[in-house]
Short mmCIF file of C-alpha atoms in Angstrom, two decimals:
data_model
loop_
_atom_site.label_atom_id
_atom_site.label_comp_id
_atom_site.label_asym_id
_atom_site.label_seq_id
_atom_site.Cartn_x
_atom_site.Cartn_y
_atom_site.Cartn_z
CA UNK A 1 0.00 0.00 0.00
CA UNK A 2 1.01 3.26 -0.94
CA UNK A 3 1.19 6.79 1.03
CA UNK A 4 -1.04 7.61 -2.16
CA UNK A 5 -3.81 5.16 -1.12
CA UNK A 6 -3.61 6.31 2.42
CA UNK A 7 -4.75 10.32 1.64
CA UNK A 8 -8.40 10.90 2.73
CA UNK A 9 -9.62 12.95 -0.42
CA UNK A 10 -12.83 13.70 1.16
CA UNK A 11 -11.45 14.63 3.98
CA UNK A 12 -8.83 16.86 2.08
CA UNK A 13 -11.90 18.06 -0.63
CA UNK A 14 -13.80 19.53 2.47
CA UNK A 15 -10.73 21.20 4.44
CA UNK A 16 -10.08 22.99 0.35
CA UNK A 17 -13.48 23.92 0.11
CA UNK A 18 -13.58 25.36 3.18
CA UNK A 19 -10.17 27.36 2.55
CA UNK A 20 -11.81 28.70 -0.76
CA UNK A 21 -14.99 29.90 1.07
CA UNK A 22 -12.33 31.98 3.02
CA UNK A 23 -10.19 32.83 0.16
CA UNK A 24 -12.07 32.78 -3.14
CA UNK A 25 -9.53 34.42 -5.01
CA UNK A 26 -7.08 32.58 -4.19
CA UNK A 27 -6.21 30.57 -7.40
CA UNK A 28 -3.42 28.00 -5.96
CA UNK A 29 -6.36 26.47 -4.00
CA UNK A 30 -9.09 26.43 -6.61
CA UNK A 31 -6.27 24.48 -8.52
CA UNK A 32 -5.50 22.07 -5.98
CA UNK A 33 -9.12 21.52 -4.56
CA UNK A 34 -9.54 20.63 -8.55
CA UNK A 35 -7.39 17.98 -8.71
CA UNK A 36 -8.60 16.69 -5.33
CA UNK A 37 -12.21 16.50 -6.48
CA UNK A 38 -10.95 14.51 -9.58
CA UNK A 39 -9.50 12.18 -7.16
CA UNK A 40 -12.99 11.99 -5.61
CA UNK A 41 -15.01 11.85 -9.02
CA UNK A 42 -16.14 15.21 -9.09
CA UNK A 43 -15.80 16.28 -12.11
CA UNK A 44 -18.64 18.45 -12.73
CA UNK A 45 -17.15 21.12 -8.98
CA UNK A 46 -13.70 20.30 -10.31
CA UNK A 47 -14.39 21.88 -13.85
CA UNK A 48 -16.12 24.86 -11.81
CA UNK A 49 -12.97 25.44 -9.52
CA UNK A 50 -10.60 25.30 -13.15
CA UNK A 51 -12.96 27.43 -14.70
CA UNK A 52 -13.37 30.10 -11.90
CA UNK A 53 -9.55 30.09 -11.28
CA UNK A 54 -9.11 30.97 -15.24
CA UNK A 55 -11.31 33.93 -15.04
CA UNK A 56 -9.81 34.96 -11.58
CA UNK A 57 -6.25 35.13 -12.48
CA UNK A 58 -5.90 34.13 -16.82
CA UNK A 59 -2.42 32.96 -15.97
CA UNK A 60 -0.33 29.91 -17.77
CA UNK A 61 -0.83 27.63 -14.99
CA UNK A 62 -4.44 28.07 -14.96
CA UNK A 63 -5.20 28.10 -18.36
CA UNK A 64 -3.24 24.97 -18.72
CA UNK A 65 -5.00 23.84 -16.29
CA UNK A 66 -8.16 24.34 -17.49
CA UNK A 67 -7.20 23.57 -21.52
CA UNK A 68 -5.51 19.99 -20.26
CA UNK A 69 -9.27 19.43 -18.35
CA UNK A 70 -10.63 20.24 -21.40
CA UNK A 71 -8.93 17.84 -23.45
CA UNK A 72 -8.81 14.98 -21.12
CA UNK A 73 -12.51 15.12 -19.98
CA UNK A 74 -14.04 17.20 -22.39
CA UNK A 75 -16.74 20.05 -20.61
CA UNK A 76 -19.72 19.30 -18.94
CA UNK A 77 -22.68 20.39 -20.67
CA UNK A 78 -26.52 20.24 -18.46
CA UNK A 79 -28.78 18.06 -19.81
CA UNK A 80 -32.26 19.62 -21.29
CA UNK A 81 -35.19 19.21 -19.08
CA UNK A 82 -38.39 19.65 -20.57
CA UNK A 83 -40.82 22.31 -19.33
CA UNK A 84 -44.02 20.46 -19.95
CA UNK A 85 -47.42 20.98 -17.57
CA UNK A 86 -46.28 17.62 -15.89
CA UNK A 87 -42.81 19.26 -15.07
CA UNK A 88 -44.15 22.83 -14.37
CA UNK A 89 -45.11 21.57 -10.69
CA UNK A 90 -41.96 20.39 -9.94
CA UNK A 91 -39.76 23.42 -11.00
CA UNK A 92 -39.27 24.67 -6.76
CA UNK A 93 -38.06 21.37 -6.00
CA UNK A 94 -35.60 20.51 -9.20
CA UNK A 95 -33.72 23.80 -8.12
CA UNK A 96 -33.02 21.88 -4.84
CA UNK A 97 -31.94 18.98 -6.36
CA UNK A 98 -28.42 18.94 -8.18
CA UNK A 99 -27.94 19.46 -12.03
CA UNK A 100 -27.24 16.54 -13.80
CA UNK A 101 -24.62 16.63 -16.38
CA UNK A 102 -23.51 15.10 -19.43
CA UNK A 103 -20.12 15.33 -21.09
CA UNK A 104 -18.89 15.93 -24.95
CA UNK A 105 -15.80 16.65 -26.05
CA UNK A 106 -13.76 19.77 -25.67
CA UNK A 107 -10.51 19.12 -27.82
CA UNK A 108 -11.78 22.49 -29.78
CA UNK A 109 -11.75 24.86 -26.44
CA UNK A 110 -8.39 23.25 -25.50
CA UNK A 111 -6.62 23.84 -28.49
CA UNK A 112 -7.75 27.41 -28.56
CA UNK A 113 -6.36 27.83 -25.19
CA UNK A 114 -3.12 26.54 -25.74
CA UNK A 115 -2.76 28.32 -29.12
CA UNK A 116 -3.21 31.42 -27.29
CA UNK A 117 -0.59 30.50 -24.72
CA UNK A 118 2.01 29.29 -27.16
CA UNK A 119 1.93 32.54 -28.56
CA UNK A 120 3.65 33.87 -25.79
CA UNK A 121 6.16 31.39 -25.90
CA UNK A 122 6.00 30.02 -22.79
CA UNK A 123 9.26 28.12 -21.09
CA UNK A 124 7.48 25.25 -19.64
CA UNK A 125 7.57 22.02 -21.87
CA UNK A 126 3.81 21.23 -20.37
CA UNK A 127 1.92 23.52 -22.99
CA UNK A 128 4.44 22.19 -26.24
CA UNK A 129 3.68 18.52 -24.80
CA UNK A 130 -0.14 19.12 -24.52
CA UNK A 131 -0.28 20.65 -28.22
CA UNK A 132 1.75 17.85 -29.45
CA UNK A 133 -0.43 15.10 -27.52
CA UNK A 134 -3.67 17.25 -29.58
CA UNK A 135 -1.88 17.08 -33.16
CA UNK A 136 -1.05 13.46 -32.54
CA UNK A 137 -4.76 13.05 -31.22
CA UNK A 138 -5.59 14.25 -34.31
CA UNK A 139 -3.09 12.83 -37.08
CA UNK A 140 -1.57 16.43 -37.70
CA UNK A 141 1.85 16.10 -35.82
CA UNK A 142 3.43 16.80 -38.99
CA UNK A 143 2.04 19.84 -39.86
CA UNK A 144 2.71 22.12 -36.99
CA UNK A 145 5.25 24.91 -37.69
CA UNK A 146 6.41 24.85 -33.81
CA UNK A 147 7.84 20.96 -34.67
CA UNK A 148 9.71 21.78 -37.88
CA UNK A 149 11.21 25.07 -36.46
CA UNK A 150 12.25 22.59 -33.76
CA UNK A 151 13.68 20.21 -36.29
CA UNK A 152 16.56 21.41 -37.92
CA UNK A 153 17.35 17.88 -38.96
CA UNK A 154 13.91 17.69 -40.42
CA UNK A 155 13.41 14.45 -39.54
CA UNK A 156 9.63 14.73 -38.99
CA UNK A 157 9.09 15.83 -42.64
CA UNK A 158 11.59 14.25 -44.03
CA UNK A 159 10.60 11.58 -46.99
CA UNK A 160 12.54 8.18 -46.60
CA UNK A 161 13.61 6.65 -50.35
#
């Protein structure tokens, strides 16, 4: 057993959540209580916490953050309810009750996150790994100009005979 499978992510989810009630600007936590609710299954408060952090403070770590979410687990979307005379009666109480959410892909949002980011040229290998892991996703690796300037060999786009 692993000091990994000892951690109490509940237990660690509700001390974050409670540290972002006191802090809500605080961006480090909203990342971290993230990752924590992953570890708990929580997508749907997870993808809020990214999300909120982005908007808080647009910096490379939480964009990243957000654009890798996006590409990994694609965005949660709330699934249509219908607003018939049978539902019309129950409106009060399915405001109580939690949303229910469905997922589609997001490969579109995290590319243009990441293309923004990469055009500040960013140090970190993460965002360059992330783009390549969406071209290969996507059969383009050879057509990005960031991999041939990085090629002087041109081995990528080089033809064999």
């Amino acid at each position: 057993m692993s000091k990994y499978d000892e951690i109490d992510f509940e237990k660690v989810s509700l001390q974050l959540q409670e540290q972002v009630e006191q802090e809500p600007h605080n961006v480090k936590l909203r990342n971290e209580l993230a990752i924590v609710l992953m570890e708990t299954n929580e997508y749907e408060e997870a993808f809020f916490q990214l999300q909120t952090a982005a908007k808080i403070k647009p910096s490379v770590q939480t964009l990243y953050n957000l654009a890798y979410f996006y590409f990994t687990e694609g965005k949660p979307i709330i699934e249509a309810t219908s607003n018939t005379k049978e539902t019309q009666g129950f409106e009060e109480e399915a405001e109580e009750e939690p949303m229910s959410y469905t997922w589609e892909m997001a490969d579109k949002e995290a590319f243009d996150i990441v293309e923004d980011l990469l055009k500040n040229k960013p140090e970190h290998y993460f965002i360059y790994n992330l783009m390549g892991e969406m071209y290969i996703k996507n059969d383009k690796y050879e057509s990005h100009k960031c991999i041939k300037r990085r090629d002087p060999l041109n081995t990528f786009t080089r033809k064999s005979k």
